[in-house]
Amino acid sequence: MKSKKQTAQVKRTATSQRTLFQTSKARLLAKVKKLKGNEYTFIGMGDGWAGNGQSSNAIFTSALSTISKLKRKPLFILHNGDAVFTGTDQEFKTGGTYSGVPVKSLLQMIQDPNRGVPDIPFFIVPGNHEHTGINGPLTNFRKYIGPTHFGIHLPKIKTTIIGLDNSQQLNSDGSGQLVYGFAPGELAFLREQLKKAQKNTVMTMHVPPRIGKWANPRYFQDPTSTFGNTRGQLTRFLSSVRGKVSQVLVGHVHALDQLSYQGTRYQLSGGAGAPLVKKGFLKGAPTPIFHFIEFTVRNGVIVKRRVIPVGDTA
């Protein structure tokens, strides 16, 4: 028979091995159960590159600290990928050094009791930088963060949250440029989740779709900034979300932009710490700034979007 001390140790070990997704989902369900009224806020952010040096860590920490001090505490945070730079244990969990200087990990910054957001549910989808090596596995992402896709349905607040992995390198085009897209099974998973979708369905993924002004090859200077119709993925994605998803959060491009397409609003937010693109990279888009976005939801409808700067312009 185990002693009380041994039992407590087992419980602590089990808790410490839980992923960020597991703890965040449990915390979110508990918060929603206690929520009064039909209004809440959530945060969208992306491309933090935690563990890549003091600069990116300082900006990401500043963003987290600002979030923790908001007058209205957000119900949850959605991060659209590239939360770390190279997908290592050090960048996800343990911390390490950069050019000989100690650098905290992603989880250390999130869970910091003074400058982090340890009590706010935090959900992340994989970006291309979460892979271990070029187009490598997402082993460490699954180990520390959780599943590479997810669906959370919250009928009480008329909200569904869906996260997808479209950070896979499918191939390269004729000029050698990388072609990103959905991992196998992602679009089928999306369709299944949308069968149970609530009035306010918010989705997050890493790479923006090649639609509207983002489809103009002169809009982004880098053709790898968006995903197109390789293997019919864009057509199937648009067919799935049309009329069912109100808001899609994306990143990958380290800037701030938005558009509406076929009734869905797309928000590009890539300013959580990674180096910003230079002014003019996105033709006609706002000047790139480090930022996150606060969304206000009332009775299952996003009624306000507020960009909150956390650093200097590029």
mmCIF file of N, CA and C in Angstrom, residues 50-175:
data_model
loop_
_atom_site.group_PDB
_atom_site.id
_atom_site.type_symbol
_atom_site.label_atom_id
_atom_site.label_comp_id
_atom_site.label_asym_id
_atom_site.label_seq_id
_atom_site.Cartn_x
_atom_site.Cartn_y
_atom_site.Cartn_z
ATOM 1 N N ALA A 50 9.464 31.781 -29.342
ATOM 2 C CA ALA A 50 10.023 31.671 -27.988
ATOM 3 C C ALA A 50 11.304 30.846 -28.004
ATOM 4 N N GLY A 51 12.258 31.277 -27.195
ATOM 5 C CA GLY A 51 13.521 30.562 -27.088
ATOM 6 C C GLY A 51 14.527 30.921 -28.146
ATOM 7 N N ASN A 52 14.175 31.836 -29.066
ATOM 8 C CA ASN A 52 15.083 32.195 -30.149
ATOM 9 C C ASN A 52 16.000 33.352 -29.782
ATOM 10 N N GLY A 53 15.935 33.808 -28.573
ATOM 11 C CA GLY A 53 16.807 34.896 -28.156
ATOM 12 C C GLY A 53 16.105 35.848 -27.223
ATOM 13 N N GLN A 54 16.852 36.781 -26.692
ATOM 14 C CA GLN A 54 16.293 37.707 -25.723
ATOM 15 C C GLN A 54 15.254 38.641 -26.332
ATOM 16 N N SER A 55 15.433 39.021 -27.603
ATOM 17 C CA SER A 55 14.506 39.967 -28.222
ATOM 18 C C SER A 55 13.111 39.378 -28.375
ATOM 19 N N SER A 56 12.997 38.214 -29.002
ATOM 20 C CA SER A 56 11.684 37.598 -29.194
ATOM 21 C C SER A 56 11.052 37.247 -27.856
ATOM 22 N N ASN A 57 11.863 36.760 -26.914
ATOM 23 C CA ASN A 57 11.318 36.427 -25.596
ATOM 24 C C ASN A 57 10.810 37.662 -24.858
ATOM 25 N N ALA A 58 11.510 38.767 -24.997
ATOM 26 C CA ALA A 58 11.091 39.994 -24.318
ATOM 27 C C ALA A 58 9.753 40.476 -24.859
ATOM 28 N N ILE A 59 9.570 40.400 -26.169
ATOM 29 C CA ILE A 59 8.317 40.853 -26.771
ATOM 30 C C ILE A 59 7.179 39.925 -26.392
ATOM 31 N N PHE A 60 7.428 38.620 -26.460
ATOM 32 C CA PHE A 60 6.381 37.655 -26.098
ATOM 33 C C PHE A 60 6.002 37.806 -24.625
ATOM 34 N N THR A 61 6.992 37.982 -23.764
ATOM 35 C CA THR A 61 6.715 38.191 -22.348
ATOM 36 C C THR A 61 5.912 39.463 -22.135
ATOM 37 N N SER A 62 6.260 40.519 -22.882
ATOM 38 C CA SER A 62 5.522 41.778 -22.780
ATOM 39 C C SER A 62 4.065 41.580 -23.182
ATOM 40 N N ALA A 63 3.844 40.792 -24.235
ATOM 41 C CA ALA A 63 2.474 40.510 -24.667
ATOM 42 C C ALA A 63 1.702 39.774 -23.580
ATOM 43 N N LEU A 64 2.321 38.743 -22.999
ATOM 44 C CA LEU A 64 1.661 37.972 -21.945
ATOM 45 C C LEU A 64 1.369 38.845 -20.735
ATOM 46 N N SER A 65 2.339 39.675 -20.355
ATOM 47 C CA SER A 65 2.158 40.552 -19.196
ATOM 48 C C SER A 65 1.017 41.535 -19.433
ATOM 49 N N THR A 66 0.924 42.062 -20.660
ATOM 50 C CA THR A 66 -0.152 42.992 -20.996
ATOM 51 C C THR A 66 -1.506 42.288 -20.932
ATOM 52 N N ILE A 67 -1.560 41.067 -21.447
ATOM 53 C CA ILE A 67 -2.799 40.296 -21.403
ATOM 54 C C ILE A 67 -3.244 40.073 -19.962
ATOM 55 N N SER A 68 -2.285 39.729 -19.093
ATOM 56 C CA SER A 68 -2.615 39.427 -17.697
ATOM 57 C C SER A 68 -3.158 40.648 -16.959
ATOM 58 N N LYS A 69 -2.850 41.848 -17.477
ATOM 59 C CA LYS A 69 -3.276 43.080 -16.810
ATOM 60 C C LYS A 69 -4.503 43.730 -17.462
ATOM 61 N N LEU A 70 -5.070 43.079 -18.475
ATOM 62 C CA LEU A 70 -6.257 43.637 -19.102
ATOM 63 C C LEU A 70 -7.388 43.776 -18.087
ATOM 64 N N LYS A 71 -8.173 44.821 -18.256
ATOM 65 C CA LYS A 71 -9.271 45.077 -17.317
ATOM 66 C C LYS A 71 -10.239 43.906 -17.277
ATOM 67 N N ARG A 72 -10.523 43.354 -18.446
ATOM 68 C CA ARG A 72 -11.368 42.163 -18.518
ATOM 69 C C ARG A 72 -10.492 40.966 -18.876
ATOM 70 N N LYS A 73 -10.411 39.992 -17.995
ATOM 71 C CA LYS A 73 -9.562 38.833 -18.246
ATOM 72 C C LYS A 73 -10.167 37.983 -19.356
ATOM 73 N N PRO A 74 -9.364 37.655 -20.384
ATOM 74 C CA PRO A 74 -9.901 36.854 -21.493
ATOM 75 C C PRO A 74 -10.249 35.436 -21.052
ATOM 76 N N LEU A 75 -11.245 34.879 -21.717
ATOM 77 C CA LEU A 75 -11.670 33.516 -21.403
ATOM 78 C C LEU A 75 -10.646 32.501 -21.877
ATOM 79 N N PHE A 76 -9.978 32.810 -23.010
ATOM 80 C CA PHE A 76 -8.938 31.917 -23.523
ATOM 81 C C PHE A 76 -8.054 32.680 -24.496
ATOM 82 N N ILE A 77 -6.929 32.059 -24.841
ATOM 83 C CA ILE A 77 -5.970 32.611 -25.801
ATOM 84 C C ILE A 77 -5.774 31.602 -26.923
ATOM 85 N N LEU A 78 -5.804 32.081 -28.175
ATOM 86 C CA LEU A 78 -5.515 31.245 -29.332
ATOM 87 C C LEU A 78 -4.220 31.723 -29.979
ATOM 88 N N HIS A 79 -3.277 30.807 -30.131
ATOM 89 C CA HIS A 79 -1.988 31.119 -30.756
ATOM 90 C C HIS A 79 -1.921 30.343 -32.065
ATOM 91 N N ASN A 80 -1.693 31.058 -33.172
ATOM 92 C CA ASN A 80 -1.793 30.423 -34.481
ATOM 93 C C ASN A 80 -0.506 29.785 -34.997
ATOM 94 N N GLY A 81 0.455 29.514 -34.114
ATOM 95 C CA GLY A 81 1.632 28.747 -34.518
ATOM 96 C C GLY A 81 2.922 29.534 -34.583
ATOM 97 N N ASP A 82 4.039 28.789 -34.752
ATOM 98 C CA ASP A 82 5.390 29.333 -34.615
ATOM 99 C C ASP A 82 5.564 29.964 -33.241
ATOM 100 N N ALA A 83 5.042 29.266 -32.241
ATOM 101 C CA ALA A 83 5.219 29.709 -30.857
ATOM 102 C C ALA A 83 6.669 29.568 -30.436
ATOM 103 N N VAL A 84 7.381 28.583 -31.021
ATOM 104 C CA VAL A 84 8.814 28.410 -30.786
ATOM 105 C C VAL A 84 9.535 28.510 -32.124
ATOM 106 N N PHE A 85 10.866 28.423 -32.082
ATOM 107 C CA PHE A 85 11.636 28.633 -33.309
ATOM 108 C C PHE A 85 12.071 27.336 -33.976
ATOM 109 N N THR A 86 12.518 26.347 -33.179
ATOM 110 C CA THR A 86 13.032 25.120 -33.793
ATOM 111 C C THR A 86 12.429 23.839 -33.228
ATOM 112 N N GLY A 87 11.468 23.921 -32.346
ATOM 113 C CA GLY A 87 10.781 22.723 -31.877
ATOM 114 C C GLY A 87 11.573 21.845 -30.936
ATOM 115 N N THR A 88 12.551 22.403 -30.236
ATOM 116 C CA THR A 88 13.379 21.603 -29.331
ATOM 117 C C THR A 88 12.764 21.532 -27.933
ATOM 118 N N ASP A 89 13.248 20.568 -27.145
ATOM 119 C CA ASP A 89 12.817 20.463 -25.746
ATOM 120 C C ASP A 89 13.090 21.764 -25.005
ATOM 121 N N GLN A 90 14.259 22.364 -25.277
ATOM 122 C CA GLN A 90 14.641 23.579 -24.578
ATOM 123 C C GLN A 90 13.672 24.717 -24.868
ATOM 124 N N GLU A 91 13.252 24.843 -26.110
ATOM 125 C CA GLU A 91 12.374 25.953 -26.466
ATOM 126 C C GLU A 91 10.944 25.729 -25.988
ATOM 127 N N PHE A 92 10.513 24.475 -25.971
ATOM 128 C CA PHE A 92 9.168 24.184 -25.484
ATOM 129 C C PHE A 92 9.086 24.177 -23.959
ATOM 130 N N LYS A 93 10.033 23.500 -23.310
ATOM 131 C CA LYS A 93 9.846 23.165 -21.894
ATOM 132 C C LYS A 93 10.950 23.636 -20.958
ATOM 133 N N THR A 94 12.190 23.246 -21.242
ATOM 134 C CA THR A 94 13.231 23.345 -20.216
ATOM 135 C C THR A 94 13.951 24.684 -20.170
ATOM 136 N N GLY A 95 13.948 25.428 -21.284
ATOM 137 C CA GLY A 95 14.762 26.630 -21.338
ATOM 138 C C GLY A 95 16.202 26.271 -21.669
ATOM 139 N N GLY A 96 16.976 27.234 -22.073
ATOM 140 C CA GLY A 96 18.364 26.958 -22.440
ATOM 141 C C GLY A 96 19.153 28.240 -22.559
ATOM 142 N N THR A 97 20.054 28.298 -23.525
ATOM 143 C CA THR A 97 20.865 29.497 -23.739
ATOM 144 C C THR A 97 20.828 29.880 -25.206
ATOM 145 N N TYR A 98 21.034 31.168 -25.465
ATOM 146 C CA TYR A 98 21.118 31.688 -26.831
ATOM 147 C C TYR A 98 22.305 32.628 -26.852
ATOM 148 N N SER A 99 23.312 32.262 -27.635
ATOM 149 C CA SER A 99 24.572 33.024 -27.669
ATOM 150 C C SER A 99 25.140 33.173 -26.262
ATOM 151 N N GLY A 100 25.021 32.109 -25.469
ATOM 152 C CA GLY A 100 25.582 32.095 -24.130
ATOM 153 C C GLY A 100 24.738 32.757 -23.062
ATOM 154 N N VAL A 101 23.575 33.290 -23.436
ATOM 155 C CA VAL A 101 22.702 33.989 -22.494
ATOM 156 C C VAL A 101 21.514 33.099 -22.149
ATOM 157 N N PRO A 102 21.180 32.945 -20.860
ATOM 158 C CA PRO A 102 20.019 32.117 -20.482
ATOM 159 C C PRO A 102 18.740 32.643 -21.115
ATOM 160 N N VAL A 103 17.929 31.724 -21.647
ATOM 161 C CA VAL A 103 16.673 32.083 -22.306
ATOM 162 C C VAL A 103 15.580 31.143 -21.816
ATOM 163 N N LYS A 104 14.438 31.696 -21.440
ATOM 164 C CA LYS A 104 13.330 30.876 -20.950
ATOM 165 C C LYS A 104 12.626 30.163 -22.101
ATOM 166 N N SER A 105 11.929 29.096 -21.750
ATOM 167 C CA SER A 105 11.161 28.354 -22.737
ATOM 168 C C SER A 105 9.761 28.940 -22.879
ATOM 169 N N LEU A 106 9.031 28.474 -23.875
ATOM 170 C CA LEU A 106 7.651 28.890 -24.092
ATOM 171 C C LEU A 106 6.796 28.634 -22.861
ATOM 172 N N LEU A 107 6.834 27.417 -22.329
ATOM 173 C CA LEU A 107 5.994 27.080 -21.189
ATOM 174 C C LEU A 107 6.413 27.817 -19.928
ATOM 175 N N GLN A 108 7.713 28.049 -19.767
ATOM 176 C CA GLN A 108 8.171 28.814 -18.612
ATOM 177 C C GLN A 108 7.611 30.234 -18.644
ATOM 178 N N MET A 109 7.543 30.821 -19.823
ATOM 179 C CA MET A 109 7.007 32.176 -19.930
ATOM 180 C C MET A 109 5.494 32.198 -19.720
ATOM 181 N N ILE A 110 4.782 31.245 -20.312
ATOM 182 C CA ILE A 110 3.329 31.194 -20.145
ATOM 183 C C ILE A 110 2.960 30.984 -18.682
ATOM 184 N N GLN A 111 3.688 30.102 -17.998
ATOM 185 C CA GLN A 111 3.343 29.700 -16.642
ATOM 186 C C GLN A 111 3.974 30.575 -15.564
ATOM 187 N N ASP A 112 4.724 31.584 -15.957
ATOM 188 C CA ASP A 112 5.343 32.487 -14.986
ATOM 189 C C ASP A 112 4.255 33.170 -14.150
ATOM 190 N N PRO A 113 4.309 33.046 -12.824
ATOM 191 C CA PRO A 113 3.233 33.599 -11.985
ATOM 192 C C PRO A 113 3.201 35.121 -11.951
ATOM 193 N N ASN A 114 4.287 35.766 -12.327
ATOM 194 C CA ASN A 114 4.356 37.225 -12.253
ATOM 195 C C ASN A 114 4.135 37.914 -13.595
ATOM 196 N N ARG A 115 4.688 37.350 -14.676
ATOM 197 C CA ARG A 115 4.606 38.022 -15.981
ATOM 198 C C ARG A 115 3.910 37.176 -17.041
ATOM 199 N N GLY A 116 3.471 35.982 -16.665
ATOM 200 C CA GLY A 116 2.815 35.107 -17.616
ATOM 201 C C GLY A 116 1.308 35.096 -17.457
ATOM 202 N N VAL A 117 0.692 34.043 -18.024
ATOM 203 C CA VAL A 117 -0.774 33.896 -17.952
ATOM 204 C C VAL A 117 -1.102 32.467 -17.498
ATOM 205 N N PRO A 118 -0.619 32.074 -16.321
ATOM 206 C CA PRO A 118 -0.761 30.676 -15.899
ATOM 207 C C PRO A 118 -2.201 30.232 -15.682
ATOM 208 N N ASP A 119 -3.120 31.177 -15.492
ATOM 209 C CA ASP A 119 -4.507 30.821 -15.202
ATOM 210 C C ASP A 119 -5.446 31.030 -16.383
ATOM 211 N N ILE A 120 -4.909 31.380 -17.561
ATOM 212 C CA ILE A 120 -5.746 31.593 -18.744
ATOM 213 C C ILE A 120 -5.552 30.425 -19.713
ATOM 214 N N PRO A 121 -6.614 29.744 -20.114
ATOM 215 C CA PRO A 121 -6.482 28.644 -21.082
ATOM 216 C C PRO A 121 -5.770 29.118 -22.347
ATOM 217 N N PHE A 122 -4.778 28.339 -22.773
ATOM 218 C CA PHE A 122 -3.887 28.767 -23.853
ATOM 219 C C PHE A 122 -3.798 27.634 -24.876
ATOM 220 N N PHE A 123 -4.286 27.890 -26.088
ATOM 221 C CA PHE A 123 -4.333 26.865 -27.127
ATOM 222 C C PHE A 123 -3.445 27.259 -28.300
ATOM 223 N N ILE A 124 -2.663 26.295 -28.798
ATOM 224 C CA ILE A 124 -1.694 26.552 -29.858
ATOM 225 C C ILE A 124 -1.847 25.505 -30.962
ATOM 226 N N VAL A 125 -1.784 25.943 -32.217
ATOM 227 C CA VAL A 125 -1.695 25.014 -33.335
ATOM 228 C C VAL A 125 -0.268 25.069 -33.873
ATOM 229 N N PRO A 126 0.170 24.012 -34.544
ATOM 230 C CA PRO A 126 1.556 24.009 -35.024
ATOM 231 C C PRO A 126 1.779 24.902 -36.229
ATOM 232 N N GLY A 127 2.939 25.547 -36.225
ATOM 233 C CA GLY A 127 3.418 26.281 -37.389
ATOM 234 C C GLY A 127 4.598 25.531 -37.972
ATOM 235 N N ASN A 128 5.189 26.050 -39.022
ATOM 236 C CA ASN A 128 6.330 25.368 -39.631
ATOM 237 C C ASN A 128 7.533 25.314 -38.701
ATOM 238 N N HIS A 129 7.641 26.247 -37.754
ATOM 239 C CA HIS A 129 8.797 26.254 -36.858
ATOM 240 C C HIS A 129 8.655 25.268 -35.697
ATOM 241 N N GLU A 130 7.472 24.725 -35.483
ATOM 242 C CA GLU A 130 7.316 23.732 -34.414
ATOM 243 C C GLU A 130 7.867 22.368 -34.806
ATOM 244 N N HIS A 131 8.072 22.148 -36.094
ATOM 245 C CA HIS A 131 8.593 20.867 -36.557
ATOM 246 C C HIS A 131 10.055 20.720 -36.143
ATOM 247 N N THR A 132 10.434 19.509 -35.783
ATOM 248 C CA THR A 132 11.836 19.243 -35.427
ATOM 249 C C THR A 132 12.612 18.963 -36.705
ATOM 250 N N GLY A 133 13.338 19.963 -37.188
ATOM 251 C CA GLY A 133 14.021 19.841 -38.464
ATOM 252 C C GLY A 133 13.098 20.246 -39.605
ATOM 253 N N ILE A 134 13.639 20.386 -40.791
ATOM 254 C CA ILE A 134 12.857 20.798 -41.952
ATOM 255 C C ILE A 134 11.803 19.747 -42.271
ATOM 256 N N ASN A 135 10.555 20.149 -42.164
ATOM 257 C CA ASN A 135 9.418 19.261 -42.396
ATOM 258 C C ASN A 135 9.494 18.004 -41.526
ATOM 259 N N GLY A 136 10.125 18.142 -40.361
ATOM 260 C CA GLY A 136 10.284 17.008 -39.463
ATOM 261 C C GLY A 136 9.026 16.728 -38.659
ATOM 262 N N PRO A 137 9.126 15.829 -37.703
ATOM 263 C CA PRO A 137 7.959 15.447 -36.916
ATOM 264 C C PRO A 137 7.555 16.523 -35.912
ATOM 265 N N LEU A 138 6.349 16.369 -35.397
ATOM 266 C CA LEU A 138 5.832 17.281 -34.371
ATOM 267 C C LEU A 138 5.837 16.577 -33.015
ATOM 268 N N THR A 139 6.830 15.745 -32.796
ATOM 269 C CA THR A 139 6.906 14.939 -31.579
ATOM 270 C C THR A 139 6.901 15.798 -30.327
ATOM 271 N N ASN A 140 7.749 16.809 -30.286
ATOM 272 C CA ASN A 140 7.824 17.656 -29.095
ATOM 273 C C ASN A 140 6.586 18.520 -28.930
ATOM 274 N N PHE A 141 5.995 18.927 -30.034
ATOM 275 C CA PHE A 141 4.742 19.678 -29.948
ATOM 276 C C PHE A 141 3.687 18.820 -29.252
ATOM 277 N N ARG A 142 3.535 17.579 -29.691
ATOM 278 C CA ARG A 142 2.542 16.689 -29.078
ATOM 279 C C ARG A 142 2.886 16.406 -27.611
ATOM 280 N N LYS A 143 4.168 16.301 -27.338
ATOM 281 C CA LYS A 143 4.619 15.968 -25.979
ATOM 282 C C LYS A 143 4.309 17.084 -24.993
ATOM 283 N N TYR A 144 4.525 18.319 -25.392
ATOM 284 C CA TYR A 144 4.395 19.439 -24.461
ATOM 285 C C TYR A 144 3.118 20.270 -24.664
ATOM 286 N N ILE A 145 2.729 20.448 -25.916
ATOM 287 C CA ILE A 145 1.587 21.317 -26.203
ATOM 288 C C ILE A 145 0.298 20.519 -26.304
ATOM 289 N N GLY A 146 0.315 19.428 -27.065
ATOM 290 C CA GLY A 146 -0.869 18.588 -27.162
ATOM 291 C C GLY A 146 -1.174 18.182 -28.584
ATOM 292 N N PRO A 147 -2.443 17.911 -28.902
ATOM 293 C CA PRO A 147 -2.808 17.452 -30.250
ATOM 294 C C PRO A 147 -2.547 18.528 -31.289
ATOM 295 N N THR A 148 -2.273 18.095 -32.515
ATOM 296 C CA THR A 148 -1.995 19.050 -33.583
ATOM 297 C C THR A 148 -3.274 19.598 -34.198
ATOM 298 N N HIS A 149 -4.411 19.037 -33.834
ATOM 299 C CA HIS A 149 -5.699 19.647 -34.176
ATOM 300 C C HIS A 149 -6.673 19.390 -33.041
ATOM 301 N N PHE A 150 -7.687 20.220 -32.941
ATOM 302 C CA PHE A 150 -8.636 20.063 -31.835
ATOM 303 C C PHE A 150 -9.948 20.755 -32.164
ATOM 304 N N GLY A 151 -10.991 20.331 -31.488
ATOM 305 C CA GLY A 151 -12.286 20.969 -31.575
ATOM 306 C C GLY A 151 -12.899 21.025 -30.188
ATOM 307 N N ILE A 152 -13.326 22.184 -29.761
ATOM 308 C CA ILE A 152 -13.933 22.362 -28.442
ATOM 309 C C ILE A 152 -15.287 23.039 -28.646
ATOM 310 N N HIS A 153 -16.346 22.391 -28.179
ATOM 311 C CA HIS A 153 -17.700 22.893 -28.389
ATOM 312 C C HIS A 153 -18.283 23.358 -27.054
ATOM 313 N N LEU A 154 -18.707 24.623 -27.029
ATOM 314 C CA LEU A 154 -19.173 25.252 -25.797
ATOM 315 C C LEU A 154 -20.575 25.820 -26.009
ATOM 316 N N PRO A 155 -21.590 24.965 -25.969
ATOM 317 C CA PRO A 155 -22.965 25.412 -26.248
ATOM 318 C C PRO A 155 -23.448 26.539 -25.344
ATOM 319 N N LYS A 156 -23.004 26.555 -24.096
ATOM 320 C CA LYS A 156 -23.475 27.575 -23.168
ATOM 321 C C LYS A 156 -23.186 28.978 -23.673
ATOM 322 N N ILE A 157 -22.041 29.157 -24.341
ATOM 323 C CA ILE A 157 -21.672 30.477 -24.848
ATOM 324 C C ILE A 157 -21.725 30.518 -26.383
ATOM 325 N N LYS A 158 -22.398 29.530 -26.973
ATOM 326 C CA LYS A 158 -22.627 29.478 -28.420
ATOM 327 C C LYS A 158 -21.320 29.573 -29.199
ATOM 328 N N THR A 159 -20.303 28.875 -28.720
ATOM 329 C CA THR A 159 -18.969 28.990 -29.310
ATOM 330 C C THR A 159 -18.363 27.617 -29.603
ATOM 331 N N THR A 160 -17.739 27.506 -30.753
ATOM 332 C CA THR A 160 -16.907 26.355 -31.107
ATOM 333 C C THR A 160 -15.515 26.877 -31.446
ATOM 334 N N ILE A 161 -14.490 26.207 -30.937
ATOM 335 C CA ILE A 161 -13.098 26.562 -31.235
ATOM 336 C C ILE A 161 -12.475 25.383 -31.979
ATOM 337 N N ILE A 162 -11.931 25.639 -33.147
ATOM 338 C CA ILE A 162 -11.302 24.589 -33.951
ATOM 339 C C ILE A 162 -9.873 24.994 -34.274
ATOM 340 N N GLY A 163 -8.934 24.082 -34.062
ATOM 341 C CA GLY A 163 -7.545 24.310 -34.427
ATOM 342 C C GLY A 163 -7.102 23.261 -35.430
ATOM 343 N N LEU A 164 -6.396 23.685 -36.481
ATOM 344 C CA LEU A 164 -5.953 22.770 -37.533
ATOM 345 C C LEU A 164 -4.457 22.920 -37.795
ATOM 346 N N ASP A 165 -3.870 21.868 -38.368
ATOM 347 C CA ASP A 165 -2.462 21.886 -38.752
ATOM 348 C C ASP A 165 -2.365 22.024 -40.270
ATOM 349 N N ASN A 166 -1.992 23.214 -40.735
ATOM 350 C CA ASN A 166 -1.724 23.377 -42.171
ATOM 351 C C ASN A 166 -0.281 23.825 -42.385
ATOM 352 N N SER A 167 0.603 23.313 -41.512
ATOM 353 C CA SER A 167 2.018 23.676 -41.553
ATOM 354 C C SER A 167 2.875 22.642 -42.271
ATOM 355 N N GLN A 168 2.252 21.683 -42.935
ATOM 356 C CA GLN A 168 3.004 20.634 -43.629
ATOM 357 C C GLN A 168 3.575 21.156 -44.945
ATOM 358 N N GLN A 169 4.804 20.762 -45.250
ATOM 359 C CA GLN A 169 5.396 21.098 -46.537
ATOM 360 C C GLN A 169 4.996 19.997 -47.523
ATOM 361 N N LEU A 170 4.057 20.320 -48.401
ATOM 362 C CA LEU A 170 3.529 19.314 -49.329
ATOM 363 C C LEU A 170 4.528 18.991 -50.432
ATOM 364 N N ASN A 171 5.174 20.018 -50.962
ATOM 365 C CA ASN A 171 6.194 19.858 -51.996
ATOM 366 C C ASN A 171 6.806 21.227 -52.253
ATOM 367 N N SER A 172 7.439 21.398 -53.391
ATOM 368 C CA SER A 172 7.943 22.715 -53.787
ATOM 369 C C SER A 172 7.494 22.989 -55.207
ATOM 370 N N ASP A 173 7.360 24.280 -55.529
ATOM 371 C CA ASP A 173 6.905 24.624 -56.869
ATOM 372 C C ASP A 173 8.072 24.616 -57.853
ATOM 373 N N GLY A 174 7.800 25.057 -59.075
ATOM 374 C CA GLY A 174 8.827 25.000 -60.113
ATOM 375 C C GLY A 174 10.049 25.841 -59.823
ATOM 376 N N SER A 175 9.888 26.857 -58.971
ATOM 377 C CA SER A 175 11.023 27.722 -58.645
ATOM 378 C C SER A 175 11.721 27.304 -57.353
#
